[in-house]
């Protein structure tokens, strides 16, 4: 598998990847060397362009890649104070602030979660709908 990935990245896709400003990946730490190579021998020469997606995508399906692309390429318009609140979740907290900011543990309350209704895809709604979608719905 590692040899096939290396061949794809270094030979077959090299021209396309060279034209990319950023290369976004979602890979576990354990599989990172298989997908991207090692620090001493990376599969891509410009490792500064490789970024980890800031969210999980689950199984590596075409639909997951489409959803990740939409999330990564989206722009959210909001007021500055709302943007600060959203960005604050992703900023690293200082050790002193983290200790002070810990709220008292809330009492445990068993909550019943609603199960979302399964999404049904159809050929009319999705131009990429195919026989695999039909099979996955059964």
GROMACS .gro file of N, CA and C in nm:
model
  414
    1UNK      N    1   0.083  -0.119   0.000
    1UNK     CA    2   0.000   0.000   0.000
    1UNK      C    3   0.087   0.126   0.000
    2UNK      N    4   0.188   0.128   0.085
    2UNK     CA    5   0.276   0.245   0.094
    2UNK      C    6   0.347   0.271  -0.039
    3UNK      N    7   0.389   0.164  -0.106
    3UNK     CA    8   0.456   0.180  -0.235
    3UNK      C    9   0.362   0.237  -0.341
    4UNK      N   10   0.236   0.191  -0.340
    4UNK     CA   11   0.137   0.243  -0.436
    4UNK      C   12   0.109   0.391  -0.411
    5UNK      N   13   0.096   0.427  -0.284
    5UNK     CA   14   0.072   0.567  -0.249
    5UNK      C   15   0.192   0.653  -0.289
    6UNK      N   16   0.311   0.603  -0.261
    6UNK     CA   17   0.432   0.678  -0.298
    6UNK      C   18   0.438   0.698  -0.449
    7UNK      N   19   0.405   0.596  -0.527
    7UNK     CA   20   0.406   0.607  -0.673
    7UNK      C   21   0.304   0.710  -0.721
    8UNK      N   22   0.184   0.708  -0.661
    8UNK     CA   23   0.082   0.805  -0.699
    8UNK      C   24   0.128   0.948  -0.672
    9UNK      N   25   0.179   0.973  -0.551
    9UNK     CA   26   0.216   1.108  -0.511
    9UNK      C   27   0.342   1.159  -0.579
   10UNK      N   28   0.439   1.073  -0.603
   10UNK     CA   29   0.567   1.118  -0.658
   10UNK      C   30   0.573   1.112  -0.810
   11UNK      N   31   0.489   1.031  -0.872
   11UNK     CA   32   0.496   1.017  -1.018
   11UNK      C   33   0.366   1.060  -1.087
   12UNK      N   34   0.259   0.988  -1.062
   12UNK     CA   35   0.135   1.009  -1.137
   12UNK      C   36   0.067   1.142  -1.106
   13UNK      N   37   0.064   1.183  -0.979
   13UNK     CA   38  -0.004   1.307  -0.942
   13UNK      C   39   0.092   1.421  -0.915
   14UNK      N   40   0.219   1.404  -0.942
   14UNK     CA   41   0.321   1.505  -0.906
   14UNK      C   42   0.293   1.641  -0.969
   15UNK      N   43   0.256   1.644  -1.097
   15UNK     CA   44   0.231   1.771  -1.164
   15UNK      C   45   0.111   1.844  -1.104
   16UNK      N   46   0.003   1.771  -1.077
   16UNK     CA   47  -0.116   1.834  -1.019
   16UNK      C   48  -0.089   1.883  -0.877
   17UNK      N   49  -0.019   1.803  -0.797
   17UNK     CA   50   0.010   1.843  -0.660
   17UNK      C   51   0.108   1.961  -0.654
   18UNK      N   52   0.196   1.971  -0.752
   18UNK     CA   53   0.291   2.084  -0.757
   18UNK      C   54   0.219   2.216  -0.779
   19UNK      N   55   0.103   2.213  -0.841
   19UNK     CA   56   0.027   2.335  -0.869
   19UNK      C   57  -0.060   2.379  -0.751
   20UNK      N   58  -0.074   2.295  -0.649
   20UNK     CA   59  -0.159   2.326  -0.535
   20UNK      C   60  -0.090   2.421  -0.438
   21UNK      N   61  -0.165   2.521  -0.391
   21UNK     CA   62  -0.113   2.611  -0.288
   21UNK      C   63  -0.110   2.542  -0.153
   22UNK      N   64  -0.217   2.467  -0.122
   22UNK     CA   65  -0.228   2.391   0.001
   22UNK      C   66  -0.276   2.251  -0.031
   23UNK      N   67  -0.233   2.157   0.051
   23UNK     CA   68  -0.279   2.019   0.039
   23UNK      C   69  -0.335   1.982   0.175
   24UNK      N   70  -0.467   1.961   0.181
   24UNK     CA   71  -0.534   1.930   0.306
   24UNK      C   72  -0.551   1.779   0.318
   25UNK      N   73  -0.513   1.725   0.433
   25UNK     CA   74  -0.522   1.581   0.455
   25UNK      C   75  -0.594   1.553   0.587
   26UNK      N   76  -0.653   1.436   0.594
   26UNK     CA   77  -0.711   1.386   0.718
   26UNK      C   78  -0.657   1.245   0.735
   27UNK      N   79  -0.563   1.232   0.826
   27UNK     CA   80  -0.496   1.104   0.845
   27UNK      C   81  -0.456   1.090   0.991
   28UNK      N   82  -0.464   0.968   1.043
   28UNK     CA   83  -0.423   0.945   1.182
   28UNK      C   84  -0.270   0.951   1.192
   29UNK      N   85  -0.222   0.970   1.312
   29UNK     CA   86  -0.077   0.975   1.333
   29UNK      C   87  -0.011   0.845   1.289
   30UNK      N   88  -0.080   0.734   1.313
   30UNK     CA   89  -0.024   0.604   1.280
   30UNK      C   90  -0.009   0.586   1.128
   31UNK      N   91  -0.102   0.641   1.050
   31UNK     CA   92  -0.100   0.623   0.905
   31UNK      C   93  -0.031   0.738   0.831
   32UNK      N   94   0.013   0.840   0.904
   32UNK     CA   95   0.071   0.957   0.841
   32UNK      C   96   0.193   0.924   0.757
   33UNK      N   97   0.282   0.839   0.807
   33UNK     CA   98   0.403   0.806   0.731
   33UNK      C   99   0.368   0.723   0.606
   34UNK      N  100   0.260   0.645   0.611
   34UNK     CA  101   0.218   0.568   0.495
   34UNK      C  102   0.165   0.659   0.385
   35UNK      N  103   0.093   0.763   0.425
   35UNK     CA  104   0.032   0.853   0.327
   35UNK      C  105   0.127   0.962   0.279
   36UNK      N  106   0.210   1.016   0.368
   36UNK     CA  107   0.292   1.132   0.333
   36UNK      C  108   0.442   1.106   0.334
   37UNK      N  109   0.484   0.988   0.377
   37UNK     CA  110   0.626   0.961   0.388
   37UNK      C  111   0.678   1.002   0.525
   38UNK      N  112   0.807   0.993   0.543
   38UNK     CA  113   0.868   1.029   0.672
   38UNK      C  114   0.928   1.169   0.663
   39UNK      N  115   0.974   1.220   0.776
   39UNK     CA  116   1.038   1.352   0.776
   39UNK      C  117   1.166   1.350   0.694
   40UNK      N  118   1.240   1.241   0.700
   40UNK     CA  119   1.365   1.230   0.625
   40UNK      C  120   1.340   1.206   0.476
   41UNK      N  121   1.232   1.135   0.444
   41UNK     CA  122   1.202   1.102   0.305
   41UNK      C  123   1.053   1.126   0.276
   42UNK      N  124   1.011   1.255   0.265
   42UNK     CA  125   0.869   1.282   0.238
   42UNK      C  126   0.835   1.251   0.092
   43UNK      N  127   0.709   1.211   0.069
   43UNK     CA  128   0.664   1.183  -0.067
   43UNK      C  129   0.645   1.313  -0.147
   44UNK      N  130   0.613   1.421  -0.078
   44UNK     CA  131   0.594   1.551  -0.143
   44UNK      C  132   0.707   1.644  -0.101
   45UNK      N  133   0.772   1.710  -0.195
   45UNK     CA  134   0.888   1.793  -0.160
   45UNK      C  135   0.853   1.917  -0.077
   46UNK      N  136   0.739   1.978  -0.101
   46UNK     CA  137   0.704   2.102  -0.031
   46UNK      C  138   0.610   2.071   0.086
   47UNK      N  139   0.666   2.019   0.194
   47UNK     CA  140   0.584   1.978   0.308
   47UNK      C  141   0.518   2.096   0.380
   48UNK      N  142   0.566   2.218   0.357
   48UNK     CA  143   0.504   2.335   0.420
   48UNK      C  144   0.364   2.361   0.367
   49UNK      N  145   0.328   2.301   0.254
   49UNK     CA  146   0.195   2.320   0.197
   49UNK      C  147   0.094   2.220   0.251
   50UNK      N  148   0.139   2.120   0.324
   50UNK     CA  149   0.050   2.016   0.374
   50UNK      C  150  -0.009   2.061   0.508
   51UNK      N  151  -0.142   2.056   0.518
   51UNK     CA  152  -0.212   2.094   0.640
   51UNK      C  153  -0.310   1.983   0.677
   52UNK      N  154  -0.332   1.967   0.804
   52UNK     CA  155  -0.429   1.870   0.853
   52UNK      C  156  -0.565   1.940   0.861
   53UNK      N  157  -0.669   1.872   0.814
   53UNK     CA  158  -0.803   1.928   0.824
   53UNK      C  159  -0.837   1.947   0.971
   54UNK      N  160  -0.900   2.058   1.008
   54UNK     CA  161  -0.929   2.083   1.149
   54UNK      C  162  -1.055   2.011   1.198
   55UNK      N  163  -1.096   1.907   1.128
   55UNK     CA  164  -1.212   1.829   1.168
   55UNK      C  165  -1.198   1.688   1.114
   56UNK      N  166  -1.272   1.596   1.172
   56UNK     CA  167  -1.268   1.457   1.129
   56UNK      C  168  -1.364   1.438   1.011
   57UNK      N  169  -1.329   1.347   0.921
   57UNK     CA  170  -1.420   1.322   0.809
   57UNK      C  171  -1.476   1.181   0.807
   58UNK      N  172  -1.433   1.094   0.895
   58UNK     CA  173  -1.489   0.959   0.898
   58UNK      C  174  -1.430   0.872   0.788
   59UNK      N  175  -1.514   0.790   0.728
   59UNK     CA  176  -1.467   0.699   0.625
   59UNK      C  177  -1.424   0.775   0.500
   60UNK      N  178  -1.320   0.731   0.431
   60UNK     CA  179  -1.271   0.801   0.312
   60UNK      C  180  -1.354   0.768   0.188
   61UNK      N  181  -1.474   0.825   0.183
   61UNK     CA  182  -1.562   0.806   0.068
   61UNK      C  183  -1.564   0.933  -0.015
   62UNK      N  184  -1.615   0.922  -0.136
   62UNK     CA  185  -1.626   1.040  -0.222
   62UNK      C  186  -1.718   1.144  -0.158
   63UNK      N  187  -1.827   1.099  -0.095
   63UNK     CA  188  -1.920   1.192  -0.029
   63UNK      C  189  -1.850   1.264   0.087
   64UNK      N  190  -1.764   1.194   0.160
   64UNK     CA  191  -1.690   1.257   0.271
   64UNK      C  192  -1.592   1.361   0.218
   65UNK      N  193  -1.529   1.333   0.104
   65UNK     CA  194  -1.438   1.430   0.043
   65UNK      C  195  -1.515   1.553  -0.002
   66UNK      N  196  -1.633   1.533  -0.060
   66UNK     CA  197  -1.715   1.646  -0.101
   66UNK      C  198  -1.754   1.732   0.019
   67UNK      N  199  -1.797   1.668   0.128
   67UNK     CA  200  -1.837   1.742   0.249
   67UNK      C  201  -1.718   1.817   0.309
   68UNK      N  202  -1.601   1.753   0.311
   68UNK     CA  203  -1.481   1.819   0.364
   68UNK      C  204  -1.444   1.939   0.278
   69UNK      N  205  -1.454   1.924   0.147
   69UNK     CA  206  -1.425   2.035   0.056
   69UNK      C  207  -1.519   2.152   0.083
   70UNK      N  208  -1.647   2.124   0.097
   70UNK     CA  209  -1.744   2.231   0.123
   70UNK      C  210  -1.715   2.301   0.255
   71UNK      N  211  -1.680   2.224   0.358
   71UNK     CA  212  -1.647   2.286   0.488
   71UNK      C  213  -1.521   2.369   0.480
   72UNK      N  214  -1.419   2.317   0.415
   72UNK     CA  215  -1.290   2.387   0.408
   72UNK      C  216  -1.297   2.510   0.318
   73UNK      N  217  -1.383   2.507   0.217
   73UNK     CA  218  -1.392   2.618   0.123
   73UNK      C  219  -1.502   2.717   0.158
   74UNK      N  220  -1.569   2.696   0.269
   74UNK     CA  221  -1.681   2.783   0.308
   74UNK      C  222  -1.632   2.908   0.379
   75UNK      N  223  -1.713   3.010   0.369
   75UNK     CA  224  -1.688   3.135   0.440
   75UNK      C  225  -1.811   3.163   0.525
   76UNK      N  226  -1.788   3.198   0.651
   76UNK     CA  227  -1.898   3.230   0.741
   76UNK      C  228  -1.892   3.379   0.771
   77UNK      N  229  -2.003   3.448   0.748
   77UNK     CA  230  -2.011   3.590   0.777
   77UNK      C  231  -2.084   3.608   0.910
   78UNK      N  232  -2.022   3.684   1.003
   78UNK     CA  233  -2.084   3.709   1.132
   78UNK      C  234  -2.022   3.835   1.192
   79UNK      N  235  -2.082   3.880   1.301
   79UNK     CA  236  -2.028   3.997   1.370
   79UNK      C  237  -1.896   3.960   1.437
   80UNK      N  238  -1.814   4.061   1.463
   80UNK     CA  239  -1.681   4.038   1.517
   80UNK      C  240  -1.684   3.966   1.652
   81UNK      N  241  -1.779   4.002   1.739
   81UNK     CA  242  -1.783   3.937   1.871
   81UNK      C  243  -1.821   3.790   1.859
   82UNK      N  244  -1.906   3.758   1.762
   82UNK     CA  245  -1.941   3.617   1.739
   82UNK      C  246  -1.821   3.542   1.684
   83UNK      N  247  -1.747   3.606   1.593
   83UNK     CA  248  -1.627   3.543   1.537
   83UNK      C  249  -1.523   3.518   1.646
   84UNK      N  250  -1.510   3.611   1.740
   84UNK     CA  251  -1.416   3.592   1.851
   84UNK      C  252  -1.457   3.474   1.939
   85UNK      N  253  -1.587   3.460   1.962
   85UNK     CA  254  -1.635   3.348   2.043
   85UNK      C  255  -1.609   3.215   1.973
   86UNK      N  256  -1.630   3.211   1.843
   86UNK     CA  257  -1.606   3.089   1.767
   86UNK      C  258  -1.458   3.057   1.765
   87UNK      N  259  -1.374   3.156   1.738
   87UNK     CA  260  -1.229   3.134   1.729
   87UNK      C  261  -1.168   3.100   1.864
   88UNK      N  262  -1.228   3.145   1.973
   88UNK     CA  263  -1.174   3.119   2.106
   88UNK      C  264  -1.165   2.970   2.136
   89UNK      N  265  -1.256   2.892   2.080
   89UNK     CA  266  -1.254   2.747   2.104
   89UNK      C  267  -1.130   2.682   2.046
   90UNK      N  268  -1.070   2.743   1.944
   90UNK     CA  269  -0.957   2.683   1.875
   90UNK      C  270  -0.822   2.740   1.918
   91UNK      N  271  -0.824   2.844   2.001
   91UNK     CA  272  -0.699   2.902   2.050
   91UNK      C  273  -0.652   2.821   2.170
   92UNK      N  274  -0.521   2.794   2.178
   92UNK     CA  275  -0.471   2.720   2.293
   92UNK      C  276  -0.481   2.803   2.420
   93UNK      N  277  -0.528   2.743   2.526
   93UNK     CA  278  -0.541   2.814   2.654
   93UNK      C  279  -0.410   2.803   2.731
   94UNK      N  280  -0.376   2.909   2.801
   94UNK     CA  281  -0.258   2.905   2.886
   94UNK      C  282  -0.289   2.815   3.005
   95UNK      N  283  -0.187   2.757   3.064
   95UNK     CA  284  -0.206   2.661   3.173
   95UNK      C  285  -0.280   2.726   3.290
   96UNK      N  286  -0.241   2.849   3.328
   96UNK     CA  287  -0.305   2.918   3.441
   96UNK      C  288  -0.451   2.945   3.411
   97UNK      N  289  -0.482   2.992   3.289
   97UNK     CA  290  -0.619   3.022   3.252
   97UNK      C  291  -0.702   2.895   3.249
   98UNK      N  292  -0.645   2.787   3.202
   98UNK     CA  293  -0.719   2.662   3.191
   98UNK      C  294  -0.760   2.611   3.328
   99UNK      N  295  -0.673   2.626   3.427
   99UNK     CA  296  -0.705   2.580   3.562
   99UNK      C  297  -0.816   2.666   3.621
  100UNK      N  298  -0.809   2.799   3.603
  100UNK     CA  299  -0.909   2.890   3.658
  100UNK      C  300  -1.041   2.876   3.584
  101UNK      N  301  -1.038   2.850   3.456
  101UNK     CA  302  -1.159   2.850   3.375
  101UNK      C  303  -1.240   2.722   3.387
  102UNK      N  304  -1.190   2.622   3.460
  102UNK     CA  305  -1.264   2.497   3.470
  102UNK      C  306  -1.387   2.516   3.556
  103UNK      N  307  -1.506   2.495   3.496
  103UNK     CA  308  -1.628   2.511   3.575
  103UNK      C  309  -1.649   2.391   3.668
  104UNK      N  310  -1.733   2.413   3.769
  104UNK     CA  311  -1.764   2.303   3.861
  104UNK      C  312  -1.839   2.196   3.783
  105UNK      N  313  -1.814   2.071   3.815
  105UNK     CA  314  -1.882   1.965   3.741
  105UNK      C  315  -2.033   1.973   3.760
  106UNK      N  316  -2.105   1.962   3.650
  106UNK     CA  317  -2.250   1.968   3.653
  106UNK      C  318  -2.304   1.833   3.700
  107UNK      N  319  -2.419   1.835   3.764
  107UNK     CA  320  -2.477   1.707   3.806
  107UNK      C  321  -2.510   1.623   3.683
  108UNK      N  322  -2.492   1.493   3.699
  108UNK     CA  323  -2.516   1.405   3.586
  108UNK      C  324  -2.666   1.388   3.565
  109UNK      N  325  -2.710   1.421   3.445
  109UNK     CA  326  -2.850   1.407   3.408
  109UNK      C  327  -2.854   1.322   3.282
  110UNK      N  328  -2.931   1.218   3.287
  110UNK     CA  329  -2.939   1.131   3.171
  110UNK      C  330  -3.030   1.196   3.069
  111UNK      N  331  -2.974   1.225   2.951
  111UNK     CA  332  -3.050   1.289   2.845
  111UNK      C  333  -3.080   1.188   2.736
  112UNK      N  334  -3.198   1.197   2.685
  112UNK     CA  335  -3.237   1.111   2.575
  112UNK      C  336  -3.209   1.186   2.446
  113UNK      N  337  -3.122   1.128   2.364
  113UNK     CA  338  -3.088   1.192   2.237
  113UNK      C  339  -3.185   1.148   2.129
  114UNK      N  340  -3.226   1.244   2.049
  114UNK     CA  341  -3.313   1.211   1.938
  114UNK      C  342  -3.230   1.151   1.825
  115UNK      N  343  -3.281   1.045   1.769
  115UNK     CA  344  -3.213   0.980   1.658
  115UNK      C  345  -3.258   1.050   1.529
  116UNK      N  346  -3.162   1.107   1.453
  116UNK     CA  347  -3.201   1.176   1.330
  116UNK      C  348  -3.254   1.077   1.228
  117UNK      N  349  -3.348   1.125   1.150
  117UNK     CA  350  -3.406   1.042   1.045
  117UNK      C  351  -3.302   1.018   0.936
  118UNK      N  352  -3.297   0.896   0.886
  118UNK     CA  353  -3.198   0.861   0.783
  118UNK      C  354  -3.225   0.943   0.657
  119UNK      N  355  -3.117   0.990   0.595
  119UNK     CA  356  -3.129   1.069   0.473
  119UNK      C  357  -3.149   0.975   0.356
  120UNK      N  358  -3.249   1.001   0.277
  120UNK     CA  359  -3.276   0.921   0.158
  120UNK      C  360  -3.231   1.001   0.037
  121UNK      N  361  -3.140   0.945  -0.039
  121UNK     CA  362  -3.094   1.009  -0.160
  121UNK      C  363  -3.173   0.957  -0.278
  122UNK      N  364  -3.189   1.042  -0.375
  122UNK     CA  365  -3.258   0.999  -0.496
  122UNK      C  366  -3.185   1.054  -0.617
  123UNK      N  367  -3.212   0.996  -0.729
  123UNK     CA  368  -3.146   1.034  -0.853
  123UNK      C  369  -3.178   1.178  -0.892
  124UNK      N  370  -3.299   1.224  -0.857
  124UNK     CA  371  -3.341   1.361  -0.893
  124UNK      C  372  -3.263   1.465  -0.814
  125UNK      N  373  -3.225   1.434  -0.690
  125UNK     CA  374  -3.159   1.532  -0.602
  125UNK      C  375  -3.008   1.537  -0.619
  126UNK      N  376  -2.948   1.428  -0.666
  126UNK     CA  377  -2.803   1.420  -0.670
  126UNK      C  378  -2.755   1.374  -0.807
  127UNK      N  379  -2.681   1.458  -0.878
  127UNK     CA  380  -2.633   1.417  -1.011
  127UNK      C  381  -2.531   1.303  -1.005
  128UNK      N  382  -2.475   1.276  -0.888
  128UNK     CA  383  -2.376   1.170  -0.873
  128UNK      C  384  -2.439   1.039  -0.823
  129UNK      N  385  -2.572   1.036  -0.812
  129UNK     CA  386  -2.644   0.918  -0.764
  129UNK      C  387  -2.620   0.801  -0.859
  130UNK      N  388  -2.588   0.684  -0.800
  130UNK     CA  389  -2.563   0.567  -0.884
  130UNK      C  390  -2.610   0.441  -0.813
  131UNK      N  391  -2.581   0.327  -0.872
  131UNK     CA  392  -2.627   0.198  -0.819
  131UNK      C  393  -2.573   0.171  -0.679
  132UNK      N  394  -2.455   0.223  -0.646
  132UNK     CA  395  -2.400   0.202  -0.512
  132UNK      C  396  -2.487   0.270  -0.406
  133UNK      N  397  -2.545   0.386  -0.439
  133UNK     CA  398  -2.635   0.453  -0.346
  133UNK      C  399  -2.759   0.368  -0.322
  134UNK      N  400  -2.813   0.310  -0.429
  134UNK     CA  401  -2.931   0.225  -0.416
  134UNK      C  402  -2.899   0.106  -0.326
  135UNK      N  403  -2.785   0.044  -0.347
  135UNK     CA  404  -2.746  -0.072  -0.267
  135UNK      C  405  -2.725  -0.036  -0.121
  136UNK      N  406  -2.672   0.084  -0.093
  136UNK     CA  407  -2.646   0.121   0.045
  136UNK      C  408  -2.775   0.154   0.121
  137UNK      N  409  -2.881   0.186   0.049
  137UNK     CA  410  -3.008   0.217   0.114
  137UNK      C  411  -3.085   0.094   0.155
  138UNK      N  412  -3.050  -0.023   0.101
  138UNK     CA  413  -3.124  -0.144   0.137
  138UNK      C  414  -3.066  -0.216   0.255
   0.00000   0.00000   0.00000
